[in-house]
């Protein structure tokens, strides 16, 4: 993997906004702006590297599904940092074989070819517009003859189509709900942007859709069901809203207490709550000790780790991360409001640094199959709100034909994709 400097396209900012990336820059605390979408550089990977990352992503996904079953049957809500009653909802979701759509691993890809799982966002991952649309269009503008590890868009459409035909959902209407945030908690439109992109892929798969903030969902005590902004019942709903937050609220307790007369079918399903807590990391290490794709991880204390990262169970975007590298150096401590729910300690691994840009790879899994990657750069040890996204190409891969793409989508993993059952 190599990093190359490049010249940004003229008018790149307007271009990526037109393609749906509504925050092309990041506002800094001092009021200045830095590019969030960074096309001053691009990354080169080989087909051999892509195949290694694909295989690692799908192996990790299978391991995570095994861990879900283990966590649901042997652990408690308190140990997992989940609201009381959550595991009951999770177990019912597993028993119902609720299908899932997508998730994103964060990987450290070393110069020696080693691949280590840092974590997974299995419930509310974002970054889809950057991966599926913006970096693909950049390649078509700048290097149209080349290829990219990126079947995210095609696999999302195929995934939604499979869900629509699965018989698991109640009709063909899907509500798309998101956390809009208020005042200081407003995320600049990331949730809306992601949800509306997902809604577009669902429409292409034949779903009838509607989107609005989660805060506009109501509860009808007479019919005992959730209602949308037009007082229509929510039969099927995609939510970009974390299960652990939803189940902790009075509104979400209707799910815990099984008060619904006709339960809403959710994407992502409730069992994804177990892929949204960092408690997954020590569980994986216990299930697969010394696995080449994992870093040692433990609950509550670093044990024998000399260099470690303390992660709050529900932390996001680097909030409250603590990095300990040496007893003679001061720990790196990030601010934030997480931690009361509990901690895990994971062995520290150096991120590859390209001219001072520390890189984390976001590796997507869609309908059980590896689907592409997103390169994020950071100036610091922690990948946080100020990280940048840069495009990539496969240097020894030429743009495939439509027939090749169709064949890859149909045959690569197919019916052998891992599942909970």
Short mmCIF file of N, CA and C in Angstrom, two decimals, residues 15-146:
data_model
loop_
_atom_site.label_atom_id
_atom_site.label_comp_id
_atom_site.label_asym_id
_atom_site.label_seq_id
_atom_site.Cartn_x
_atom_site.Cartn_y
_atom_site.Cartn_z
N UNK A 15 -18.28 19.65 -6.28
CA UNK A 15 -18.53 18.34 -6.90
C UNK A 15 -18.97 17.31 -5.87
N UNK A 16 -18.23 17.20 -4.76
CA UNK A 16 -18.57 16.16 -3.79
C UNK A 16 -19.86 16.49 -3.05
N UNK A 17 -20.14 17.79 -2.88
CA UNK A 17 -21.43 18.16 -2.26
C UNK A 17 -22.58 17.75 -3.17
N UNK A 18 -22.43 17.98 -4.48
CA UNK A 18 -23.48 17.57 -5.42
C UNK A 18 -23.67 16.05 -5.40
N UNK A 19 -22.60 15.33 -5.06
CA UNK A 19 -22.71 13.87 -5.02
C UNK A 19 -23.24 13.37 -3.68
N UNK A 20 -23.53 14.28 -2.76
CA UNK A 20 -24.18 13.88 -1.51
C UNK A 20 -23.36 14.07 -0.26
N UNK A 21 -22.05 14.37 -0.39
CA UNK A 21 -21.23 14.56 0.80
C UNK A 21 -21.40 16.00 1.28
N UNK A 22 -22.31 16.21 2.23
CA UNK A 22 -22.75 17.55 2.59
C UNK A 22 -21.74 18.29 3.48
N UNK A 23 -20.73 17.56 3.98
CA UNK A 23 -19.70 18.24 4.80
C UNK A 23 -18.32 17.94 4.20
N UNK A 24 -17.94 18.58 3.12
CA UNK A 24 -16.64 18.30 2.49
C UNK A 24 -15.46 18.75 3.34
N UNK A 25 -15.71 19.65 4.29
CA UNK A 25 -14.65 20.12 5.18
C UNK A 25 -15.08 19.93 6.63
N UNK A 26 -14.09 19.99 7.51
CA UNK A 26 -14.33 19.88 8.96
C UNK A 26 -13.97 21.21 9.60
N UNK A 27 -14.88 21.74 10.38
CA UNK A 27 -14.61 23.00 11.07
C UNK A 27 -13.79 22.72 12.31
N UNK A 28 -12.68 23.42 12.48
CA UNK A 28 -11.79 23.24 13.62
C UNK A 28 -12.25 24.11 14.79
N UNK A 29 -11.78 23.79 15.99
CA UNK A 29 -12.19 24.58 17.17
C UNK A 29 -11.91 26.07 17.03
N UNK A 30 -10.84 26.44 16.28
CA UNK A 30 -10.52 27.86 16.13
C UNK A 30 -11.29 28.54 15.01
N UNK A 31 -12.22 27.80 14.40
CA UNK A 31 -13.05 28.37 13.34
C UNK A 31 -12.53 28.13 11.94
N UNK A 32 -11.29 27.66 11.82
CA UNK A 32 -10.74 27.36 10.49
C UNK A 32 -11.34 26.05 9.97
N UNK A 33 -11.05 25.75 8.71
CA UNK A 33 -11.58 24.53 8.10
C UNK A 33 -10.44 23.69 7.53
N UNK A 34 -10.59 22.37 7.64
CA UNK A 34 -9.69 21.43 7.00
C UNK A 34 -10.52 20.53 6.10
N UNK A 35 -9.92 20.03 5.01
CA UNK A 35 -10.68 19.11 4.18
C UNK A 35 -11.06 17.85 4.96
N UNK A 36 -12.30 17.45 4.89
CA UNK A 36 -12.71 16.12 5.36
C UNK A 36 -12.52 15.13 4.21
N UNK A 37 -13.00 15.51 3.03
CA UNK A 37 -12.71 14.75 1.83
C UNK A 37 -11.37 15.27 1.30
N UNK A 38 -10.34 14.41 1.30
CA UNK A 38 -8.99 14.85 0.96
C UNK A 38 -8.53 14.18 -0.33
N UNK A 39 -8.61 14.91 -1.42
CA UNK A 39 -8.10 14.35 -2.67
C UNK A 39 -6.76 14.98 -3.06
N UNK A 40 -6.09 15.57 -2.05
CA UNK A 40 -4.70 15.96 -2.25
C UNK A 40 -3.78 14.74 -2.22
N UNK A 41 -4.36 13.58 -1.92
CA UNK A 41 -3.60 12.34 -1.88
C UNK A 41 -4.51 11.20 -2.29
N UNK A 42 -3.91 10.12 -2.77
CA UNK A 42 -4.67 8.89 -3.02
C UNK A 42 -3.80 7.70 -2.66
N UNK A 43 -4.43 6.59 -2.38
CA UNK A 43 -3.72 5.40 -1.94
C UNK A 43 -3.77 4.33 -3.03
N UNK A 44 -2.65 3.67 -3.18
CA UNK A 44 -2.50 2.60 -4.15
C UNK A 44 -2.45 1.26 -3.42
N UNK A 45 -3.28 0.33 -3.82
CA UNK A 45 -3.22 -1.03 -3.28
C UNK A 45 -3.17 -1.99 -4.46
N UNK A 46 -2.66 -3.18 -4.21
CA UNK A 46 -2.60 -4.20 -5.25
C UNK A 46 -3.77 -5.17 -5.09
N UNK A 47 -4.02 -5.93 -6.15
CA UNK A 47 -5.09 -6.92 -6.08
C UNK A 47 -4.80 -7.96 -5.01
N UNK A 48 -3.53 -8.31 -4.85
CA UNK A 48 -3.17 -9.28 -3.81
C UNK A 48 -3.51 -8.74 -2.42
N UNK A 49 -3.26 -7.45 -2.21
CA UNK A 49 -3.59 -6.84 -0.92
C UNK A 49 -5.11 -6.81 -0.71
N UNK A 50 -5.84 -6.47 -1.77
CA UNK A 50 -7.30 -6.44 -1.67
C UNK A 50 -7.84 -7.82 -1.33
N UNK A 51 -7.32 -8.83 -1.97
CA UNK A 51 -7.81 -10.19 -1.69
C UNK A 51 -7.52 -10.59 -0.24
N UNK A 52 -6.37 -10.15 0.29
CA UNK A 52 -6.06 -10.45 1.70
C UNK A 52 -7.02 -9.72 2.63
N UNK A 53 -7.33 -8.47 2.31
CA UNK A 53 -8.25 -7.69 3.14
C UNK A 53 -9.68 -8.24 3.05
N UNK A 54 -10.07 -8.65 1.86
CA UNK A 54 -11.40 -9.26 1.69
C UNK A 54 -11.52 -10.52 2.55
N UNK A 55 -10.53 -11.39 2.44
CA UNK A 55 -10.57 -12.65 3.18
C UNK A 55 -10.58 -12.39 4.69
N UNK A 56 -9.77 -11.42 5.14
CA UNK A 56 -9.73 -11.10 6.57
C UNK A 56 -11.07 -10.56 7.04
N UNK A 57 -11.68 -9.69 6.25
CA UNK A 57 -12.97 -9.10 6.62
C UNK A 57 -14.04 -10.17 6.77
N UNK A 58 -14.09 -11.09 5.84
CA UNK A 58 -15.13 -12.13 5.93
C UNK A 58 -14.83 -13.14 7.03
N UNK A 59 -13.56 -13.40 7.29
CA UNK A 59 -13.23 -14.28 8.42
C UNK A 59 -13.61 -13.62 9.75
N UNK A 60 -13.31 -12.33 9.86
CA UNK A 60 -13.69 -11.61 11.08
C UNK A 60 -15.19 -11.56 11.26
N UNK A 61 -15.92 -11.41 10.16
CA UNK A 61 -17.38 -11.36 10.25
C UNK A 61 -17.93 -12.68 10.79
N UNK A 62 -17.40 -13.79 10.29
CA UNK A 62 -17.84 -15.10 10.78
C UNK A 62 -17.52 -15.25 12.27
N UNK A 63 -16.36 -14.75 12.69
CA UNK A 63 -15.99 -14.82 14.10
C UNK A 63 -16.92 -13.96 14.95
N UNK A 64 -17.29 -12.79 14.44
CA UNK A 64 -18.20 -11.91 15.19
C UNK A 64 -19.57 -12.56 15.37
N UNK A 65 -20.05 -13.23 14.34
CA UNK A 65 -21.36 -13.89 14.47
C UNK A 65 -21.29 -14.99 15.53
N UNK A 66 -20.17 -15.70 15.58
CA UNK A 66 -20.01 -16.72 16.62
C UNK A 66 -19.98 -16.07 18.00
N UNK A 67 -19.32 -14.91 18.09
CA UNK A 67 -19.26 -14.20 19.37
C UNK A 67 -20.64 -13.71 19.81
N UNK A 68 -21.47 -13.30 18.86
CA UNK A 68 -22.83 -12.85 19.20
C UNK A 68 -23.58 -13.96 19.93
N UNK A 69 -23.52 -15.16 19.39
CA UNK A 69 -24.21 -16.29 20.02
C UNK A 69 -23.66 -16.54 21.42
N UNK A 70 -22.34 -16.47 21.54
CA UNK A 70 -21.70 -16.69 22.85
C UNK A 70 -22.14 -15.63 23.86
N UNK A 71 -22.13 -14.37 23.44
CA UNK A 71 -22.48 -13.28 24.34
C UNK A 71 -23.94 -13.36 24.76
N UNK A 72 -24.81 -13.71 23.83
CA UNK A 72 -26.25 -13.75 24.12
C UNK A 72 -26.60 -14.84 25.10
N UNK A 73 -25.82 -15.92 25.10
CA UNK A 73 -26.18 -17.07 25.94
C UNK A 73 -25.44 -17.10 27.27
N UNK A 74 -24.34 -16.39 27.39
CA UNK A 74 -23.51 -16.55 28.61
C UNK A 74 -23.32 -15.27 29.41
N UNK A 75 -23.73 -14.11 28.89
CA UNK A 75 -23.37 -12.87 29.56
C UNK A 75 -24.60 -12.13 30.07
N UNK A 76 -24.36 -11.02 30.77
CA UNK A 76 -25.45 -10.24 31.33
C UNK A 76 -25.47 -8.84 30.71
N UNK A 77 -26.63 -8.18 30.85
CA UNK A 77 -26.73 -6.80 30.36
C UNK A 77 -25.67 -5.92 31.00
N UNK A 78 -25.47 -6.08 32.29
CA UNK A 78 -24.51 -5.24 33.01
C UNK A 78 -23.09 -5.44 32.49
N UNK A 79 -22.69 -6.69 32.29
CA UNK A 79 -21.34 -6.98 31.80
C UNK A 79 -21.11 -6.37 30.41
N UNK A 80 -22.17 -6.35 29.61
CA UNK A 80 -22.08 -5.85 28.24
C UNK A 80 -22.35 -4.35 28.14
N UNK A 81 -22.64 -3.72 29.27
CA UNK A 81 -22.90 -2.28 29.25
C UNK A 81 -24.19 -1.92 28.56
N UNK A 82 -25.18 -2.80 28.61
CA UNK A 82 -26.45 -2.57 27.93
C UNK A 82 -27.56 -2.29 28.94
N UNK A 83 -28.60 -1.56 28.55
CA UNK A 83 -29.72 -1.29 29.46
C UNK A 83 -30.39 -2.59 29.91
N UNK A 84 -30.97 -2.61 31.11
CA UNK A 84 -31.63 -3.83 31.59
C UNK A 84 -32.68 -4.33 30.59
N UNK A 85 -32.68 -5.62 30.37
CA UNK A 85 -33.64 -6.23 29.46
C UNK A 85 -33.16 -6.34 28.03
N UNK A 86 -32.01 -5.73 27.72
CA UNK A 86 -31.55 -5.73 26.33
C UNK A 86 -31.30 -7.14 25.81
N UNK A 87 -30.68 -7.98 26.63
CA UNK A 87 -30.36 -9.32 26.14
C UNK A 87 -31.61 -10.13 25.83
N UNK A 88 -32.70 -9.83 26.52
CA UNK A 88 -33.97 -10.49 26.17
C UNK A 88 -34.39 -10.13 24.76
N UNK A 89 -34.26 -8.85 24.41
CA UNK A 89 -34.59 -8.40 23.05
C UNK A 89 -33.64 -9.04 22.04
N UNK A 90 -32.36 -9.09 22.40
CA UNK A 90 -31.35 -9.68 21.51
C UNK A 90 -31.66 -11.15 21.26
N UNK A 91 -31.96 -11.87 22.32
CA UNK A 91 -32.22 -13.31 22.17
C UNK A 91 -33.44 -13.56 21.30
N UNK A 92 -34.47 -12.75 21.46
CA UNK A 92 -35.65 -12.92 20.61
C UNK A 92 -35.30 -12.63 19.15
N UNK A 93 -34.43 -11.66 18.95
CA UNK A 93 -34.01 -11.32 17.59
C UNK A 93 -33.22 -12.47 16.96
N UNK A 94 -32.36 -13.10 17.75
CA UNK A 94 -31.59 -14.25 17.23
C UNK A 94 -32.52 -15.41 16.92
N UNK A 95 -33.46 -15.67 17.84
CA UNK A 95 -34.39 -16.78 17.62
C UNK A 95 -35.24 -16.56 16.37
N UNK A 96 -35.55 -15.28 16.09
CA UNK A 96 -36.35 -14.97 14.90
C UNK A 96 -35.50 -14.95 13.63
N UNK A 97 -34.18 -15.15 13.79
CA UNK A 97 -33.25 -15.13 12.66
C UNK A 97 -33.39 -13.82 11.87
N UNK A 98 -33.45 -12.71 12.61
CA UNK A 98 -33.60 -11.40 11.98
C UNK A 98 -32.42 -11.11 11.06
N UNK A 99 -32.67 -10.77 9.82
CA UNK A 99 -31.56 -10.51 8.89
C UNK A 99 -30.94 -9.14 9.13
N UNK A 100 -29.67 -9.01 8.70
CA UNK A 100 -28.94 -7.75 8.82
C UNK A 100 -28.50 -7.31 7.43
N UNK A 101 -28.07 -6.05 7.33
CA UNK A 101 -27.65 -5.53 6.03
C UNK A 101 -26.14 -5.26 5.96
N UNK A 102 -25.59 -4.49 6.91
CA UNK A 102 -24.22 -4.03 6.69
C UNK A 102 -23.51 -3.71 8.00
N UNK A 103 -22.19 -3.61 7.92
CA UNK A 103 -21.35 -3.22 9.07
C UNK A 103 -20.00 -2.77 8.52
N UNK A 104 -19.21 -2.13 9.41
CA UNK A 104 -17.88 -1.67 8.98
C UNK A 104 -16.84 -2.01 10.04
N UNK A 105 -15.81 -2.75 9.62
CA UNK A 105 -14.66 -3.01 10.49
C UNK A 105 -13.68 -1.85 10.37
N UNK A 106 -13.02 -1.52 11.47
CA UNK A 106 -11.85 -0.64 11.44
C UNK A 106 -10.63 -1.53 11.60
N UNK A 107 -9.72 -1.46 10.61
CA UNK A 107 -8.57 -2.35 10.56
C UNK A 107 -7.28 -1.54 10.56
N UNK A 108 -6.25 -2.12 11.20
CA UNK A 108 -4.89 -1.61 11.07
C UNK A 108 -4.17 -2.53 10.10
N UNK A 109 -3.67 -1.97 8.99
CA UNK A 109 -3.02 -2.77 7.96
C UNK A 109 -1.54 -2.41 7.96
N UNK A 110 -0.72 -3.29 8.53
CA UNK A 110 0.69 -3.00 8.70
C UNK A 110 1.50 -3.12 7.42
N UNK A 111 2.68 -2.48 7.44
CA UNK A 111 3.56 -2.54 6.27
C UNK A 111 4.04 -3.97 6.02
N UNK A 112 4.01 -4.82 7.05
CA UNK A 112 4.43 -6.21 6.89
C UNK A 112 3.29 -7.10 6.39
N UNK A 113 2.14 -6.49 6.08
CA UNK A 113 0.99 -7.26 5.60
C UNK A 113 0.08 -7.75 6.70
N UNK A 114 0.43 -7.47 7.97
CA UNK A 114 -0.44 -7.89 9.06
C UNK A 114 -1.73 -7.09 9.05
N UNK A 115 -2.82 -7.75 9.41
CA UNK A 115 -4.14 -7.11 9.50
C UNK A 115 -4.67 -7.34 10.90
N UNK A 116 -5.02 -6.27 11.60
CA UNK A 116 -5.54 -6.38 12.96
C UNK A 116 -6.88 -5.64 13.05
N UNK A 117 -7.85 -6.30 13.67
CA UNK A 117 -9.16 -5.67 13.91
C UNK A 117 -9.05 -4.73 15.09
N UNK A 118 -9.33 -3.46 14.86
CA UNK A 118 -9.38 -2.49 15.95
C UNK A 118 -10.75 -2.54 16.61
N UNK A 119 -11.80 -2.58 15.81
CA UNK A 119 -13.18 -2.69 16.31
C UNK A 119 -14.12 -2.84 15.14
N UNK A 120 -15.40 -2.98 15.44
CA UNK A 120 -16.42 -3.04 14.40
C UNK A 120 -17.55 -2.11 14.79
N UNK A 121 -18.07 -1.37 13.83
CA UNK A 121 -19.32 -0.65 14.05
C UNK A 121 -20.39 -1.48 13.35
N UNK A 122 -21.09 -2.28 14.13
CA UNK A 122 -22.04 -3.21 13.55
C UNK A 122 -23.46 -2.73 13.54
N UNK A 123 -23.75 -1.62 14.23
CA UNK A 123 -25.14 -1.17 14.36
C UNK A 123 -25.41 0.10 13.58
N UNK A 124 -24.56 1.10 13.71
CA UNK A 124 -24.85 2.41 13.10
C UNK A 124 -23.65 2.95 12.32
N UNK A 125 -23.04 2.15 11.43
CA UNK A 125 -21.87 2.67 10.73
C UNK A 125 -22.23 3.76 9.73
N UNK A 126 -21.34 4.73 9.61
CA UNK A 126 -21.47 5.78 8.60
C UNK A 126 -20.22 5.75 7.72
N UNK A 127 -20.19 6.62 6.71
CA UNK A 127 -19.08 6.62 5.76
C UNK A 127 -19.45 5.98 4.44
N UNK A 128 -20.73 5.63 4.26
CA UNK A 128 -21.16 4.96 3.03
C UNK A 128 -21.10 5.87 1.81
N UNK A 129 -21.51 7.12 1.97
CA UNK A 129 -21.51 8.04 0.82
C UNK A 129 -20.08 8.25 0.34
N UNK A 130 -19.16 8.43 1.29
CA UNK A 130 -17.76 8.62 0.94
C UNK A 130 -17.21 7.41 0.19
N UNK A 131 -17.59 6.20 0.68
CA UNK A 131 -17.06 4.98 0.07
C UNK A 131 -17.75 4.67 -1.25
N UNK A 132 -19.06 4.58 -1.21
CA UNK A 132 -19.81 4.05 -2.35
C UNK A 132 -19.96 5.01 -3.50
N UNK A 133 -19.96 6.32 -3.22
CA UNK A 133 -20.26 7.29 -4.26
C UNK A 133 -19.06 8.20 -4.56
N UNK A 134 -18.56 8.89 -3.54
CA UNK A 134 -17.61 9.98 -3.80
C UNK A 134 -16.26 9.45 -4.30
N UNK A 135 -15.71 8.43 -3.62
CA UNK A 135 -14.40 7.96 -4.09
C UNK A 135 -14.50 7.23 -5.42
N UNK A 136 -15.65 6.62 -5.70
CA UNK A 136 -15.85 5.97 -7.00
C UNK A 136 -15.89 7.01 -8.12
N UNK A 137 -16.61 8.10 -7.89
CA UNK A 137 -16.68 9.16 -8.90
C UNK A 137 -15.33 9.85 -9.08
N UNK A 138 -14.57 9.98 -7.96
CA UNK A 138 -13.21 10.54 -8.09
C UNK A 138 -12.37 9.69 -9.04
N UNK A 139 -12.43 8.36 -8.86
CA UNK A 139 -11.64 7.48 -9.73
C UNK A 139 -12.08 7.61 -11.19
N UNK A 140 -13.37 7.67 -11.41
CA UNK A 140 -13.85 7.78 -12.80
C UNK A 140 -13.43 9.10 -13.43
N UNK A 141 -13.27 10.15 -12.62
CA UNK A 141 -12.81 11.44 -13.15
C UNK A 141 -11.30 11.46 -13.38
N UNK A 142 -10.55 10.84 -12.46
CA UNK A 142 -9.09 11.00 -12.45
C UNK A 142 -8.36 9.83 -13.10
N UNK A 143 -8.82 8.61 -12.83
CA UNK A 143 -8.16 7.41 -13.36
C UNK A 143 -9.22 6.43 -13.88
N UNK A 144 -9.94 6.81 -14.91
CA UNK A 144 -11.09 6.00 -15.34
C UNK A 144 -10.72 4.61 -15.83
N UNK A 145 -9.45 4.41 -16.17
CA UNK A 145 -9.06 3.09 -16.68
C UNK A 145 -8.76 2.11 -15.55
N UNK A 146 -8.70 2.60 -14.29
CA UNK A 146 -8.30 1.76 -13.16
C UNK A 146 -9.52 1.19 -12.44
#
